[in-house]
Amino acid sequence: MSAALLVLLLLWVPGLIFGAAIRLRGWVLAAAAPALTYGLVSIGGLLLGKLGFSWTLVTFGVWTLLASAVLLLVTTLIQRRWPAIVDTDDKISRNGHLVVGAGLAIGLAVGAVTFLRGIGTMNRLAQDWDAPHHGNLVRWLAEHQTALVSTAGAIGNQPENTNYFYPGTYHELLALLLDKAGITLPELLNAGALSTVLVWPVGIAAMGLAWKLPARVVAFAAAVSTWFSPFPYDSLWRGPLWPYVAGVALLPALLALATYLVRPRGITGPVAFALAGAALVGLQPSLAFIAAGLLGVIFLACVFRLIPIDWKRAWPSLVGVVVLGGLAAAPIMLPSMGSASGVAAMVWPSEATPAGAFGQMLTFSGVAAFPQWWIGLPALLGMIVMVKRGQMLWMVGVWLAFGGLYAVTVSLESPLIQKLTGVFYNDHWRLAVLLPLPGSIGFGVAVVAVGTWLVNRYRDRVPALARAPWAPVAVSLVFFLLISLVSGAYIGRNSARLGQAHHDGPVVSEAEIAAYRWLGERVKPGERVLNDVFDGSAWLYAVAEVEPVEWTFYGTPAGTPNNYLVRNLNKINTDPRVREDLNELKVRYVIIGKGYVRADKQLTPGLANLDAIRGFRRVFKNEGAAIYEIEGQEHVVDLAATATNR
């Protein structure tokens, strides 16, 4: 667990330093720290890379301290010239802090237990489609000590593309710790995912308090925030969508920071919000559209006076955040425009009927065979209570807007829906992640409302209730414990969902990893290993620092040497081009893995029957993989160097 602790420290400490420098305090500072850290990585990585500095813990630390010192000076000067007005009614009692802390502890514990139970061990690799690409990118950035993803075209099977783009902030942060203090790649990836789970309830707590919800409501909301399946667990097994999930986990903190714009406190709000915006864009550009939607709902609530706002006081902060946010996010966002058409072209089939989708929205359950009744129905009740009381109505608007968009996306297919959800890969799973945001708040409101109602209903029949001021709290707690008992906090369900992609195989097993490490001890610098497209060997570089011919499950374009070799290697004795391509790519070994990323995939015909073909010598075999050395390729790197020097 040392890896998890170091990742948590790296995620929180830089943001805490910077946040304190710009006068963030309390729960908002604690929740916003990861967002500020990611923002420092997004901007600092790009800036340091362009200036030619290596990307290391030292340079990142210096950048963090320098940026914090500059902003401390600027904030102090502005505060002296234009003192910020601080609302005095934001104070929370000591008991209120303790209550929220207790609820948060439950949410953190459930999230950690569910995650660790789901993955089984911190040394286990995720088995789904995107995982090796994330691992390869972390390894590339760490090995080359750079935060410039444009240099990593090779891992996307685009070695000639010097403008390669993939959102890299998440990987840049993790790259700082790879192979430090004995942290292995599997431990690092799992620690990063665990940190995301733990960021979420802290943000829920801070958001609730920032928007002046009662401490009891916030405590129950934070406690239940890690019980919902759609976030974070569904997107941690499916994909896994690690950078996207990390960004979604920051949204509650972003909404807490939004109170610094509605009730301004000098330059603090615009600076913090702009840096958090840079974090979202750096993690996954589509998150900018989610953030815009959330802020749009809040803005409309302000326009219709559902949120009190002094426009004369607020307009400098609103203008400031637009200007600073644009300056911070634009350099990170612009490179993603080149891949926008490919993202929008993705189409996922419907997975529910319209009636079923509406039910999933009402129960905050996402794509599931059985809704999460025990927390979904109380959350729905909470939405009704909020409407009746006129309490935090903008959150109800968030649920209706994004929940409705999810419902139509998961059940209907049309060009209009595809345009509306194009930035999310037209993927309803990426929209379902927002259901737990209003769901947590609705649950907290409902539990407190039920407790209060029961006390008022039976006050005359049970005199003790009338005499005890703490009776509503006690009844609410009993109601919460009853839900916890019958639902089991959904730990079993969510750990089982997470465990779908965390086994010893079939895509990459411990036996295959042993084969990768065998290669890592023998492959010479400059050599590549020929591998199949759909087996787990896409992990070769991430795990063993061995460059494969096929880096991803998408494969290389037809006509390239890489693609030709995979399809025709077993024709080595009859097709001269095979040997030419082997020499060009500097290939000496071939690895054949047992498992495949999808059940309908199988060995590419060009790699079949190597045991029966002259020129291939099997040098390694276990239950997960076989490795062959190609005769005549023993000195391929030296021959290539000699040819180059002529």
XYZ file of C-alpha atoms in Angstrom:
646
model
C 0.000 0.000 0.000
C 3.038 2.289 -0.006
C 2.311 3.048 -3.663
C -1.205 4.209 -2.799
C 0.103 6.432 -0.009
C 2.719 8.062 -2.241
C 0.192 8.665 -5.024
C -2.219 10.259 -2.532
C 0.552 12.500 -1.199
C 1.590 13.523 -4.705
C -2.029 14.192 -5.628
C -2.886 16.297 -2.593
C 0.245 18.070 -1.334
C 1.065 20.302 -4.361
C -2.585 21.369 -4.602
C -2.757 22.100 -0.881
C 0.317 24.334 -1.128
C -1.002 26.212 -4.150
C -4.548 26.425 -2.790
C -3.370 27.832 0.529
C -1.276 30.392 -1.367
C -4.366 31.741 -3.159
C -6.396 31.783 0.099
C -8.534 28.687 -0.253
C -9.398 27.297 3.143
C -11.200 24.487 4.922
C -13.205 21.822 3.144
C -12.967 23.560 -0.220
C -9.177 23.575 -0.008
C -9.112 19.873 0.908
C -11.427 18.955 -1.976
C -9.880 21.263 -4.560
C -6.276 20.193 -3.878
C -6.291 17.237 -6.348
C -7.830 19.453 -9.035
C -5.176 22.110 -8.444
C -2.436 19.468 -8.569
C -3.693 18.148 -11.890
C -3.911 21.745 -13.115
C -0.298 22.343 -12.139
C 0.647 19.162 -14.011
C -1.319 20.187 -17.120
C 0.166 23.672 -17.376
C 3.560 22.895 -15.874
C 4.108 19.814 -17.999
C 3.461 21.735 -21.186
C 5.500 24.749 -20.124
C 8.495 22.787 -18.817
C 8.472 20.535 -21.862
C 8.483 23.451 -24.287
C 11.337 25.059 -22.349
C 13.368 21.862 -22.532
C 13.286 20.871 -18.858
C 13.099 17.225 -17.841
C 9.871 16.014 -16.238
C 10.895 14.784 -12.794
C 9.722 15.098 -9.206
C 12.335 17.816 -8.653
C 11.309 19.982 -11.609
C 7.626 19.537 -10.803
C 8.289 20.460 -7.173
C 10.194 23.590 -8.180
C 7.421 24.547 -10.603
C 4.781 24.083 -7.881
C 6.661 26.200 -5.359
C 7.420 28.904 -7.905
C 3.819 29.100 -9.125
C 2.551 29.133 -5.525
C 4.960 31.898 -4.520
C 3.998 34.080 -7.479
C 0.280 33.625 -6.874
C 0.724 34.240 -3.142
C 2.330 37.571 -3.948
C -0.324 38.504 -6.511
C -3.191 37.457 -4.246
C -1.744 39.366 -1.291
C -1.285 42.561 -3.306
C -4.808 42.374 -4.719
C -6.260 41.613 -1.285
C -4.560 44.697 0.173
C -5.760 46.907 -2.666
C -9.286 45.476 -2.895
C -10.153 43.574 0.302
C -12.436 40.631 -0.372
C -15.782 40.360 1.388
C -16.136 37.109 3.326
C -19.646 36.001 4.266
C -19.920 35.413 7.997
C -22.797 32.944 7.693
C -20.518 30.318 6.156
C -19.233 29.241 9.554
C -19.767 25.610 10.510
C -19.799 24.476 14.109
C -17.249 22.060 15.500
C -19.957 19.436 15.845
C -20.935 20.070 12.235
C -17.372 19.355 11.107
C -17.310 16.171 13.170
C -20.613 14.983 11.707
C -19.428 15.593 8.161
C -16.106 13.948 8.955
C -17.901 10.840 10.216
C -19.987 10.591 7.052
C -16.905 11.155 4.910
C -15.048 8.399 6.764
C -17.825 5.959 5.861
C -17.707 6.983 2.194
C -13.920 6.663 2.072
C -13.963 3.283 3.811
C -16.651 1.842 1.538
C -14.848 3.130 -1.549
C -11.484 1.707 -0.477
C -12.890 -1.675 0.583
C -14.936 -2.004 -2.611
C -11.982 -1.146 -4.823
C -9.450 -3.380 -3.082
C -11.895 -6.274 -2.915
C -12.722 -5.812 -6.591
C -9.167 -5.823 -7.958
C -7.957 -8.547 -5.601
C -4.368 -7.317 -5.350
C -2.546 -4.079 -6.131
C -0.194 -6.018 -8.426
C -2.935 -7.097 -10.831
C -3.290 -5.511 -14.273
C -6.661 -4.457 -15.677
C -7.785 -6.714 -18.522
C -9.873 -4.414 -20.716
C -9.115 -2.595 -23.965
C -7.624 0.767 -22.922
C -5.470 -0.408 -20.020
C -2.192 -1.213 -21.856
C -2.254 2.114 -23.680
C -2.451 3.953 -20.366
C 0.378 1.841 -18.989
C 2.516 2.382 -22.079
C 2.024 6.150 -21.943
C 2.988 6.308 -18.268
C 6.119 4.267 -19.038
C 7.021 6.406 -22.068
C 6.756 9.704 -20.182
C 8.729 8.328 -17.244
C 11.442 6.763 -19.386
C 11.891 9.865 -21.544
C 11.409 12.257 -18.599
C 9.012 14.390 -20.607
C 5.452 15.594 -20.197
C 5.054 16.261 -23.928
C 2.653 13.601 -25.194
C 3.421 14.735 -28.756
C 6.644 12.715 -28.473
C 4.753 9.473 -27.806
C 3.390 8.748 -31.273
C 5.079 5.337 -31.291
C 2.843 3.939 -28.553
C -0.196 4.828 -30.648
C 1.295 3.012 -33.659
C 2.024 6.440 -35.184
C 5.833 6.695 -34.937
C 6.086 9.346 -37.645
C 3.449 11.613 -36.085
C 5.272 14.405 -34.257
C 1.935 16.020 -33.350
C 0.481 12.950 -31.703
C -2.228 13.769 -29.163
C -3.747 11.924 -26.274
C -4.901 13.595 -23.034
C -1.878 12.977 -20.841
C -2.228 14.848 -17.541
C -3.185 11.709 -15.624
C -0.208 9.816 -17.032
C 2.174 12.723 -16.460
C 1.375 12.719 -12.748
C 1.820 8.957 -12.354
C 5.013 8.981 -14.436
C 6.689 11.003 -11.685
C 6.508 7.987 -9.356
C 7.108 5.042 -11.688
C 9.946 2.831 -10.416
C 10.504 5.226 -7.487
C 10.715 3.620 -4.023
C 10.121 0.238 -5.624
C 6.729 1.144 -7.099
C 5.897 -1.165 -9.998
C 3.663 -0.245 -12.896
C 0.663 -2.390 -11.817
C 0.837 -0.924 -8.302
C 1.051 2.589 -9.718
C -1.932 2.185 -12.039
C -4.073 0.682 -9.290
C -2.986 3.334 -6.804
C -3.996 6.015 -9.289
C -7.438 4.442 -9.684
C -7.851 4.107 -5.906
C -6.961 7.771 -5.416
C -9.765 8.677 -7.811
C -12.255 6.708 -5.707
C -11.125 8.596 -2.596
C -11.221 12.051 -4.206
C -14.953 11.768 -4.944
C -16.477 11.716 -1.401
C -14.188 14.546 -0.252
C -15.550 16.639 -3.129
C -19.156 15.723 -2.303
C -18.647 16.852 1.303
C -17.010 20.135 0.322
C -19.610 20.876 -2.351
C -22.513 20.312 0.031
C -21.039 22.586 2.695
C -20.033 25.257 0.182
C -23.649 25.422 -1.024
C -24.812 25.691 2.617
C -26.521 22.360 3.000
C -26.931 21.261 6.639
C -24.047 19.227 7.993
C -26.330 16.203 8.570
C -27.372 16.180 4.919
C -23.774 16.512 3.769
C -22.625 13.694 6.043
C -25.137 11.204 4.637
C -24.410 12.372 1.077
C -20.664 11.832 1.514
C -21.244 8.472 3.186
C -23.329 7.100 0.297
C -21.339 8.714 -2.518
C -19.175 5.610 -3.066
C -22.110 3.159 -3.122
C -23.359 3.959 -6.629
C -22.335 1.651 -9.476
C -22.232 4.170 -12.395
C -19.414 6.085 -10.723
C -16.704 5.250 -10.162
C -16.830 1.469 -10.552
C -18.442 0.978 -13.974
C -15.859 3.157 -15.691
C -13.003 1.547 -13.796
C -13.747 -1.938 -15.123
C -15.055 -0.911 -18.529
C -12.243 0.682 -20.510
C -10.801 1.351 -18.007
C -11.425 5.091 -18.395
C -8.883 6.127 -15.779
C -8.241 9.734 -16.927
C -11.944 10.392 -17.538
C -12.910 8.990 -14.142
C -10.189 11.070 -12.479
C -11.667 14.180 -14.077
C -15.265 13.344 -13.134
C -14.102 12.855 -9.540
C -13.013 16.525 -9.547
C -16.442 17.876 -10.543
C -17.833 18.212 -6.982
C -14.763 20.247 -6.034
C -15.279 22.380 -9.136
C -18.871 23.011 -8.057
C -17.636 23.955 -4.593
C -15.258 26.455 -6.213
C -18.214 27.865 -8.139
C -19.436 29.419 -4.875
C -16.334 31.631 -5.024
C -17.775 33.065 -8.228
C -21.349 33.435 -6.994
C -20.107 34.870 -3.680
C -16.731 36.321 -4.738
C -13.680 36.433 -2.501
C -11.286 38.419 -4.621
C -9.057 36.702 -7.158
C -9.136 33.353 -5.350
C -12.152 31.985 -7.217
C -11.082 32.853 -10.776
C -7.514 31.543 -10.273
C -8.582 28.294 -8.600
C -11.378 27.709 -11.072
C -9.138 28.373 -14.084
C -6.494 25.945 -12.819
C -9.139 23.304 -12.097
C -10.485 23.848 -15.609
C -7.023 23.228 -17.030
C -6.955 20.003 -15.021
C -10.231 18.795 -16.527
C -9.140 19.568 -20.079
C -5.776 17.912 -19.517
C -7.377 14.774 -18.123
C -10.032 14.468 -20.849
C -11.141 17.350 -23.131
C -14.778 16.184 -23.145
C -14.958 17.088 -19.452
C -14.896 20.736 -20.488
C -18.370 20.255 -21.962
C -19.652 18.611 -18.790
C -18.247 21.469 -16.729
C -19.841 23.965 -19.108
C -23.186 22.194 -18.725
C -22.975 22.225 -14.929
C -22.044 25.898 -14.856
C -24.770 26.647 -17.394
C -27.368 25.177 -15.045
C -25.987 27.269 -12.156
C -25.978 30.400 -14.324
C -29.613 29.871 -15.294
C -30.481 29.352 -11.641
C -28.822 32.698 -10.873
C -30.669 34.423 -13.728
C -34.015 33.131 -12.461
C -33.077 34.067 -8.880
C -33.058 30.483 -7.661
C -29.552 31.216 -6.374
C -28.982 34.547 -4.583
C -26.337 36.571 -6.381
C -25.188 40.175 -6.351
C -24.378 40.709 -10.017
C -22.564 43.977 -9.326
C -20.258 42.213 -6.929
C -19.955 39.018 -8.954
C -19.287 40.279 -12.469
C -15.512 40.900 -12.042
C -15.058 37.295 -10.894
C -17.193 35.958 -13.730
C -15.235 37.917 -16.320
C -11.966 36.978 -14.644
C -12.690 33.263 -14.721
C -13.594 33.414 -18.418
C -10.333 35.191 -19.263
C -8.068 33.144 -16.992
C -9.838 29.899 -17.827
C -9.422 30.516 -21.528
C -5.727 31.326 -21.154
C -5.111 28.239 -19.006
C -7.156 25.717 -20.990
C -6.686 26.813 -24.610
C -3.078 25.570 -25.093
C -4.094 22.185 -23.685
C -7.431 21.988 -25.511
C -6.304 22.996 -29.015
C -4.230 19.865 -29.792
C -7.334 17.722 -29.192
C -9.198 19.348 -32.073
C -7.377 17.158 -34.579
C -8.967 13.999 -33.173
C -12.437 15.461 -32.605
C -13.938 13.980 -35.771
C -12.774 10.492 -34.875
C -14.214 10.806 -31.377
C -17.612 11.978 -32.628
C -17.730 9.184 -35.208
C -17.877 6.484 -32.538
C -21.302 4.861 -32.179
C -22.415 2.558 -29.379
C -25.606 0.504 -29.634
C -28.542 1.082 -27.290
C -28.637 -1.074 -24.172
C -32.104 -0.302 -22.793
C -35.674 0.381 -23.809
C -36.943 3.940 -23.297
C -38.956 2.764 -20.274
C -35.962 0.934 -18.857
C -33.713 3.933 -19.405
C -36.180 6.180 -17.595
C -36.156 3.724 -14.691
C -32.361 3.759 -14.618
C -32.425 7.544 -14.445
C -35.024 7.583 -11.639
C -33.025 5.104 -9.561
C -29.597 6.580 -10.376
C -28.477 3.087 -11.365
C -27.001 3.317 -14.853
C -26.725 0.246 -17.072
C -27.679 -2.589 -14.743
C -29.949 -5.619 -14.779
C -31.227 -4.761 -11.297
C -31.611 -1.138 -10.085
C -30.041 0.062 -6.851
C -33.391 0.427 -5.129
C -32.100 0.926 -1.606
C -30.228 4.110 -2.434
C -31.949 5.067 -5.703
C -35.446 5.448 -4.291
C -34.331 7.567 -1.302
C -32.328 9.716 -3.734
C -35.453 10.163 -5.866
C -37.396 11.112 -2.742
C -34.659 13.632 -1.972
C -35.086 15.242 -5.391
C -38.828 15.620 -4.710
C -38.158 17.136 -1.275
C -35.645 19.577 -2.773
C -38.204 20.731 -5.329
C -40.875 21.113 -2.657
C -38.558 23.145 -0.415
C -36.869 25.088 -3.206
C -33.565 23.735 -1.876
C -30.525 23.538 -4.181
C -32.801 23.463 -7.214
C -29.881 23.761 -9.607
C -28.798 20.253 -8.561
C -32.254 18.991 -9.518
C -31.673 20.713 -12.852
C -28.344 18.888 -13.227
C -30.114 15.571 -12.645
C -32.862 16.326 -15.151
C -30.441 17.619 -17.806
C -27.698 15.021 -17.648
C -29.952 12.192 -16.470
C -32.307 12.880 -19.350
C -29.422 12.979 -21.825
C -28.206 9.664 -20.472
C -31.674 8.104 -20.756
C -32.148 9.021 -24.405
C -28.573 8.015 -25.272
C -28.821 4.562 -23.703
C -32.205 3.808 -25.313
C -32.410 5.673 -28.621
C -30.256 6.087 -31.719
C -30.577 9.094 -33.988
C -28.341 11.696 -35.705
C -29.490 14.350 -33.193
C -28.497 12.254 -30.200
C -25.193 11.439 -31.863
C -24.449 15.148 -32.287
C -25.405 15.943 -28.686
C -23.180 13.191 -27.293
C -20.404 13.205 -29.901
C -17.831 14.702 -27.515
C -18.462 11.744 -25.189
C -17.764 9.174 -27.942
C -21.579 8.794 -28.104
C -21.079 6.546 -25.084
C -23.929 6.439 -22.560
C -21.605 4.939 -19.947
C -19.680 8.226 -19.920
C -22.912 10.083 -19.158
C -24.090 7.628 -16.498
C -21.129 8.689 -14.326
C -22.985 11.899 -13.465
C -26.002 10.174 -11.910
C -24.331 9.700 -8.482
C -23.633 13.444 -8.195
C -27.281 14.485 -7.676
C -28.008 11.003 -6.336
C -25.698 11.479 -3.341
C -27.176 14.864 -2.476
C -30.727 13.578 -2.933
C -30.004 10.624 -0.656
C -28.645 12.896 2.078
C -31.675 15.175 1.872
C -34.058 12.201 1.977
C -32.482 10.526 5.016
C -32.647 13.739 7.059
C -36.178 14.482 5.819
C -37.414 11.011 6.767
C -35.880 11.280 10.232
C -37.448 14.694 10.815
C -40.829 13.578 9.489
C -40.958 10.477 11.690
C -40.125 12.486 14.802
C -42.791 15.084 14.016
C -45.298 12.365 13.122
C -44.921 10.436 16.371
C -43.923 13.254 18.741
C -47.270 13.137 20.567
C -47.320 9.349 20.879
C -43.720 9.086 22.087
C -43.065 11.915 24.582
C -39.341 11.140 24.657
C -39.092 12.341 21.072
C -40.478 15.729 22.011
C -37.984 16.155 24.848
C -34.865 15.157 22.877
C -33.515 17.779 20.445
C -31.235 15.146 18.941
C -34.135 12.800 18.158
C -34.342 13.676 14.414
C -30.616 12.978 14.062
C -30.915 9.652 15.846
C -33.885 8.539 13.754
C -32.130 9.586 10.547
C -29.083 7.596 11.622
C -31.207 4.525 12.331
C -32.822 4.883 8.894
C -29.355 5.147 7.300
C -28.078 2.112 9.212
C -31.124 0.125 8.116
C -30.385 0.950 4.460
C -26.741 0.057 5.038
C -27.728 -3.292 6.508
C -30.124 -4.372 3.763
C -27.959 -3.069 0.903
C -24.549 -3.967 2.301
C -23.466 -0.560 0.960
C -23.513 -2.419 -2.392
C -19.934 -3.498 -1.708
C -20.544 -6.996 -3.064
C -22.252 -5.788 -6.208
C -19.722 -3.078 -7.013
C -16.639 -5.132 -6.208
C -18.006 -7.889 -8.454
C -18.522 -5.391 -11.288
C -15.013 -4.040 -10.804
C -13.632 -7.553 -10.626
C -14.893 -8.317 -14.139
C -11.714 -6.767 -15.530
C -9.295 -7.688 -12.761
C -8.348 -11.356 -13.017
C -5.169 -13.298 -13.623
C -5.848 -13.229 -17.372
C -7.294 -13.913 -19.833
C -5.817 -10.924 -21.675
C -2.589 -10.764 -19.697
C -1.756 -13.299 -17.004
C 1.084 -13.690 -14.524
C 2.513 -16.336 -16.833
C 2.530 -13.910 -19.768
C 4.083 -11.222 -17.585
C 6.871 -13.682 -16.751
C 7.449 -14.072 -20.498
C 7.572 -10.292 -20.961
C 10.170 -10.000 -18.215
C 12.203 -12.817 -19.773
C 12.327 -10.728 -22.924
C 13.173 -7.625 -20.920
C 16.348 -9.316 -19.712
C 17.466 -10.333 -23.215
C 16.197 -7.857 -25.810
C 18.937 -5.470 -26.867
C 18.411 -1.693 -27.012
C 16.854 -0.831 -30.341
C 15.290 -4.244 -30.913
C 11.544 -4.757 -31.173
C 9.552 -7.875 -30.462
C 6.989 -9.083 -32.989
C 3.624 -9.742 -31.361
C -0.003 -10.414 -32.187
C -2.540 -7.589 -32.245
C -5.208 -8.905 -29.877
C -3.326 -10.798 -27.175
C -1.963 -9.177 -24.028
C 1.442 -8.403 -25.528
C 0.403 -4.775 -25.952
C 1.601 -4.624 -22.307
C 5.199 -5.506 -23.301
C 6.579 -1.990 -23.092
C 4.684 -0.928 -19.980
C 5.662 -4.008 -17.984
C 9.124 -4.913 -19.291
C 10.340 -1.852 -21.248
C 10.393 -3.901 -24.453
C 9.105 -2.197 -27.582
C 6.536 -4.322 -29.462
C 5.746 -4.167 -33.158
C 2.030 -3.803 -32.360
C 1.489 -1.306 -29.530
C -2.320 -1.311 -29.359
C -5.310 -3.571 -29.957
C -6.263 -1.393 -32.931
C -3.283 -2.633 -34.913
C -1.231 -0.799 -37.521
C -2.483 0.417 -40.936
C -2.480 -2.036 -43.834
C 0.654 -1.767 -45.959
C 3.018 -0.844 -43.135
C 5.917 -3.199 -42.329
C 4.362 -3.833 -38.908
C 1.046 -4.956 -40.353
C 2.662 -6.983 -43.125
C 4.860 -8.922 -40.720
C 1.999 -9.907 -38.420
C 0.024 -11.181 -41.387
C 2.859 -12.926 -43.238
C 5.615 -13.895 -40.808
C 5.209 -17.650 -41.405
C 6.057 -17.066 -45.076
C 9.603 -16.100 -44.121
C 11.135 -18.812 -46.316
C 9.134 -17.898 -49.428
C 8.485 -14.144 -49.196
C 11.632 -11.910 -49.309
C 9.698 -8.913 -47.984
C 9.240 -10.634 -44.606
C 13.010 -10.686 -43.981
C 13.336 -7.106 -45.240
C 10.658 -5.873 -42.832
C 12.196 -7.835 -39.967
C 15.481 -6.053 -40.591
C 13.836 -2.662 -40.974
C 11.969 -2.991 -37.681
C 14.947 -4.707 -35.971
C 12.988 -7.776 -34.885
C 14.734 -10.754 -33.318
C 12.042 -12.372 -31.142
C 8.375 -13.288 -31.613
C 5.963 -13.745 -28.698
C 2.652 -15.603 -28.905
C 0.270 -15.044 -25.966
C -2.558 -17.310 -24.903
C -5.328 -14.858 -23.977
C -7.149 -12.322 -26.139
C -8.764 -8.990 -25.358
C -12.103 -10.134 -26.797
C -13.525 -13.652 -26.802
C -14.144 -13.583 -30.561
C -10.504 -12.811 -31.401
C -7.927 -15.418 -32.335
C -4.315 -15.741 -33.459
C -3.489 -13.818 -36.616
C -2.853 -16.385 -39.413
C 0.619 -15.021 -40.143
C 1.820 -16.101 -36.688
C 0.374 -19.620 -36.788
C 2.390 -22.899 -36.692
C 5.789 -21.317 -36.058
C 6.985 -24.585 -34.441
C 6.695 -26.331 -37.799
C 8.464 -23.667 -39.870
C 12.207 -23.614 -40.523
C 13.928 -20.573 -39.051
C 12.041 -20.309 -35.773
C 13.566 -21.639 -32.551
C 11.378 -21.753 -29.458
C 13.407 -20.357 -26.570
C 10.742 -19.918 -23.901
C 7.400 -21.495 -23.079
C 5.048 -21.550 -20.117
C 1.291 -21.898 -19.700
C 0.698 -18.331 -20.876
C 3.087 -17.613 -23.743
C 5.692 -18.924 -26.144
C 8.717 -17.000 -27.427
C 10.610 -17.750 -30.632
C 14.004 -16.498 -31.790
C 14.262 -15.927 -35.544
C 17.389 -17.380 -37.116
C 19.517 -14.788 -38.844
C 18.233 -11.908 -36.683
C 20.667 -12.297 -33.789
C 22.676 -9.213 -34.770
C 19.937 -7.175 -36.433
C 20.663 -4.021 -34.428
C 24.375 -4.136 -35.232
C 23.660 -4.736 -38.918
C 21.260 -1.781 -38.998
C 23.867 0.464 -37.363
C 26.512 -0.644 -39.870
C 24.173 0.077 -42.781
C 23.420 3.526 -41.385
C 27.111 4.424 -41.038
C 27.945 3.555 -44.628
